[in-house]
PDB file of C-alpha atoms in Angstrom:
ATOM      1  CA  MET A  23     -16.573 -10.507 -12.137  1.00  0.00           C
ATOM      2  CA  VAL A  24     -13.741 -10.813 -14.566  1.00  0.00           C
ATOM      3  CA  TYR A  25     -11.093  -8.308 -14.434  1.00  0.00           C
ATOM      4  CA  GLY A  26      -8.024  -7.596 -16.773  1.00  0.00           C
ATOM      5  CA  LEU A  27      -4.767  -6.400 -15.661  1.00  0.00           C
ATOM      6  CA  GLY A  28      -5.600  -3.091 -17.543  1.00  0.00           C
ATOM      7  CA  GLU A  29      -8.492  -2.462 -15.614  1.00  0.00           C
ATOM      8  CA  LEU A  30      -6.934  -3.727 -12.215  1.00  0.00           C
ATOM      9  CA  ARG A  31      -3.999  -1.143 -12.676  1.00  0.00           C
ATOM     10  CA  LYS A  32      -4.462   2.077 -11.066  1.00  0.00           C
ATOM     11  CA  LYS A  33      -7.013   1.183  -8.503  1.00  0.00           C
ATOM     12  CA  PRO A  34      -6.679   2.381  -4.810  1.00  0.00           C
ATOM     13  CA  VAL A  35      -5.397  -0.319  -2.452  1.00  0.00           C
ATOM     14  CA  ILE A  36      -7.016   0.245   1.002  1.00  0.00           C
ATOM     15  CA  ASN A  37      -6.105  -1.943   4.274  1.00  0.00           C
ATOM     16  CA  VAL A  38      -9.390  -2.817   6.176  1.00  0.00           C
ATOM     17  CA  ARG A  39      -7.161  -3.095   9.153  1.00  0.00           C
ATOM     18  CA  ASP A  40      -6.526   0.334   9.412  1.00  0.00           C
ATOM     19  CA  GLY A  41      -8.530   2.439   6.603  1.00  0.00           C
ATOM     20  CA  CYS A  42      -5.127   3.405   5.085  1.00  0.00           C
ATOM     21  CA  HIS A  43      -4.759   4.129   1.825  1.00  0.00           C
ATOM     22  CA  LEU A  44      -1.598   1.923   0.678  1.00  0.00           C
ATOM     23  CA  GLY A  45      -1.353   2.990  -2.791  1.00  0.00           C
ATOM     24  CA  VAL A  46      -2.408   1.644  -6.137  1.00  0.00           C
ATOM     25  CA  VAL A  47      -2.181  -1.685  -7.968  1.00  0.00           C
ATOM     26  CA  SER A  48       1.069  -1.622 -10.304  1.00  0.00           C
ATOM     27  CA  ASP A  49       1.013  -5.479 -11.357  1.00  0.00           C
ATOM     28  CA  LEU A  50       0.253  -8.844 -10.472  1.00  0.00           C
ATOM     29  CA  GLU A  51       2.723 -11.736 -10.068  1.00  0.00           C
ATOM     30  CA  PHE A  52       1.669 -15.476 -10.844  1.00  0.00           C
ATOM     31  CA  ASP A  53       2.987 -19.102 -10.572  1.00  0.00           C
ATOM     32  CA  THR A  54       3.936 -20.293 -14.055  1.00  0.00           C
ATOM     33  CA  ASP A  55       3.432 -23.965 -12.693  1.00  0.00           C
ATOM     34  CA  THR A  56      -0.190 -23.329 -11.395  1.00  0.00           C
ATOM     35  CA  ALA A  57      -1.050 -20.134 -13.551  1.00  0.00           C
ATOM     36  CA  HIS A  58      -2.357 -18.324 -10.270  1.00  0.00           C
ATOM     37  CA  VAL A  59      -1.877 -15.455  -9.274  1.00  0.00           C
ATOM     38  CA  THR A  60       0.341 -15.233  -5.955  1.00  0.00           C
ATOM     39  CA  CYS A  61       0.306 -11.705  -5.001  1.00  0.00           C
ATOM     40  CA  LEU A  62      -0.762  -7.819  -5.824  1.00  0.00           C
ATOM     41  CA  LEU A  63       2.358  -5.284  -6.335  1.00  0.00           C
ATOM     42  CA  VAL A  64       1.438  -2.085  -5.203  1.00  0.00           C
ATOM     43  CA  ARG A  65       4.348   0.503  -6.249  1.00  0.00           C
ATOM     44  CA  GLY A  66       5.839   2.557  -3.077  1.00  0.00           C
ATOM     45  CA  LYS A  67       4.827   5.808  -2.271  1.00  0.00           C
ATOM     46  CA  LEU A  68       6.842   9.048  -3.413  1.00  0.00           C
ATOM     47  CA  ARG A  69       8.992  10.626  -0.619  1.00  0.00           C
ATOM     48  CA  LEU A  70       9.206  14.442  -0.646  1.00  0.00           C
ATOM     49  CA  TRP A  71       7.469  14.184  -4.379  1.00  0.00           C
ATOM     50  CA  GLY A  72       9.806  11.866  -5.631  1.00  0.00           C
ATOM     51  CA  ILE A  73      13.018  13.996  -4.763  1.00  0.00           C
ATOM     52  CA  LEU A  74      14.172  11.381  -2.197  1.00  0.00           C
ATOM     53  CA  GLY A  75      12.532   8.206  -4.170  1.00  0.00           C
ATOM     54  CA  ARG A  76      10.189   5.769  -3.195  1.00  0.00           C
ATOM     55  CA  GLN A  77       9.444   3.716  -0.344  1.00  0.00           C
ATOM     56  CA  GLU A  78       9.602  -0.248  -0.995  1.00  0.00           C
ATOM     57  CA  ASP A  79       7.226  -1.663  -3.245  1.00  0.00           C
ATOM     58  CA  LEU A  80       4.346  -3.799  -1.294  1.00  0.00           C
ATOM     59  CA  GLU A  81       3.875  -7.682  -2.030  1.00  0.00           C
ATOM     60  CA  ILE A  82       0.544  -8.311  -0.790  1.00  0.00           C
ATOM     61  CA  PRO A  83      -0.163 -12.301  -0.946  1.00  0.00           C
ATOM     62  CA  TRP A  84      -3.445 -13.216  -2.864  1.00  0.00           C
ATOM     63  CA  GLU A  85      -5.004 -14.678   0.532  1.00  0.00           C
ATOM     64  CA  GLN A  86      -4.867 -11.154   2.031  1.00  0.00           C
ATOM     65  CA  ILE A  87      -7.035  -9.836  -0.597  1.00  0.00           C
ATOM     66  CA  GLU A  88     -10.568  -9.256   0.708  1.00  0.00           C
ATOM     67  CA  VAL A  89     -12.785  -7.484  -2.182  1.00  0.00           C
ATOM     68  CA  LEU A  90     -11.962  -6.624  -5.264  1.00  0.00           C
ATOM     69  CA  GLY A  91     -14.252  -3.992  -5.984  1.00  0.00           C
ATOM     70  CA  GLU A  92     -15.291  -1.820  -8.800  1.00  0.00           C
ATOM     71  CA  ASP A  93     -13.509   1.341  -7.255  1.00  0.00           C
ATOM     72  CA  ALA A  94     -10.588  -0.098  -4.878  1.00  0.00           C
ATOM     73  CA  VAL A  95      -9.166  -3.040  -3.771  1.00  0.00           C
ATOM     74  CA  LEU A  96      -9.408  -3.811  -0.297  1.00  0.00           C
ATOM     75  CA  VAL A  97      -6.953  -6.295   1.656  1.00  0.00           C
ATOM     76  CA  ASN A  98      -6.459  -7.298   4.901  1.00  0.00           C
ATOM     77  CA  PHE A  99      -2.645  -6.594   5.260  1.00  0.00           C
ATOM     78  CA  GLU A 100      -0.430  -6.441   8.213  1.00  0.00           C
ATOM     79  CA  SER A 101       2.491  -4.156   7.658  1.00  0.00           C
ATOM     80  CA  GLY A 102       5.765  -4.764   8.730  1.00  0.00           C
ATOM     81  CA  GLU A 103       6.205  -1.436  10.853  1.00  0.00           C
ATOM     82  CA  PRO A 104       3.565   0.564  12.323  1.00  0.00           C
ATOM     83  CA  GLU A 105       3.334   4.243  11.538  1.00  0.00           C
ATOM     84  CA  THR A 106       4.080   6.501  14.034  1.00  0.00           C
ATOM     85  CA  LYS A 107       2.791  10.242  13.950  1.00  0.00           C
ATOM     86  CA  ARG A 108       5.460  12.641  13.039  1.00  0.00           C
ATOM     87  CA  LYS A 109       6.092  15.622  15.722  1.00  0.00           C
ATOM     88  CA  GLY A 110       5.496  18.894  14.788  1.00  0.00           C
ATOM     89  CA  ARG A 111       8.266  21.553  14.272  1.00  0.00           C
ATOM     90  CA  PHE A 112       7.870  22.976  17.937  1.00  0.00           C
ATOM     91  CA  SER A 113       7.074  19.909  19.794  1.00  0.00           C
ATOM     92  CA  TRP A 114       9.934  20.113  21.846  1.00  0.00           C
ATOM     93  CA  PHE A 115       8.760  23.903  22.556  1.00  0.00           C
ATOM     94  CA  LEU A 116       5.175  22.437  23.685  1.00  0.00           C
ATOM     95  CA  SER A 117       6.416  19.354  25.780  1.00  0.00           C
ATOM     96  CA  GLU A 118       5.993  19.753  29.338  1.00  0.00           C
ATOM     97  CA  GLU A 119       9.255  17.721  30.468  1.00  0.00           C
TER      98      GLU A 119
END
């Protein structure tokens, strides 16, 4: 199957390691010497509806792309820092310490 950048853009990117939605494809990066795609660029997620800007963009190396599907792009991506669940507002009240 042959994809153009216009068809690939805006496809959701899903990490197969944890099922996390990483964002959508925003661009491709390629090496001009070899004419090979080197990585897939995923735009950072908005923080507080964009008021606080965006998270950093993700560069997913081409070797970590598992499937370029019709509906989504599946990647095997090791993120830099593990996401931790945020404690609720009243977690200090409910803790048993």
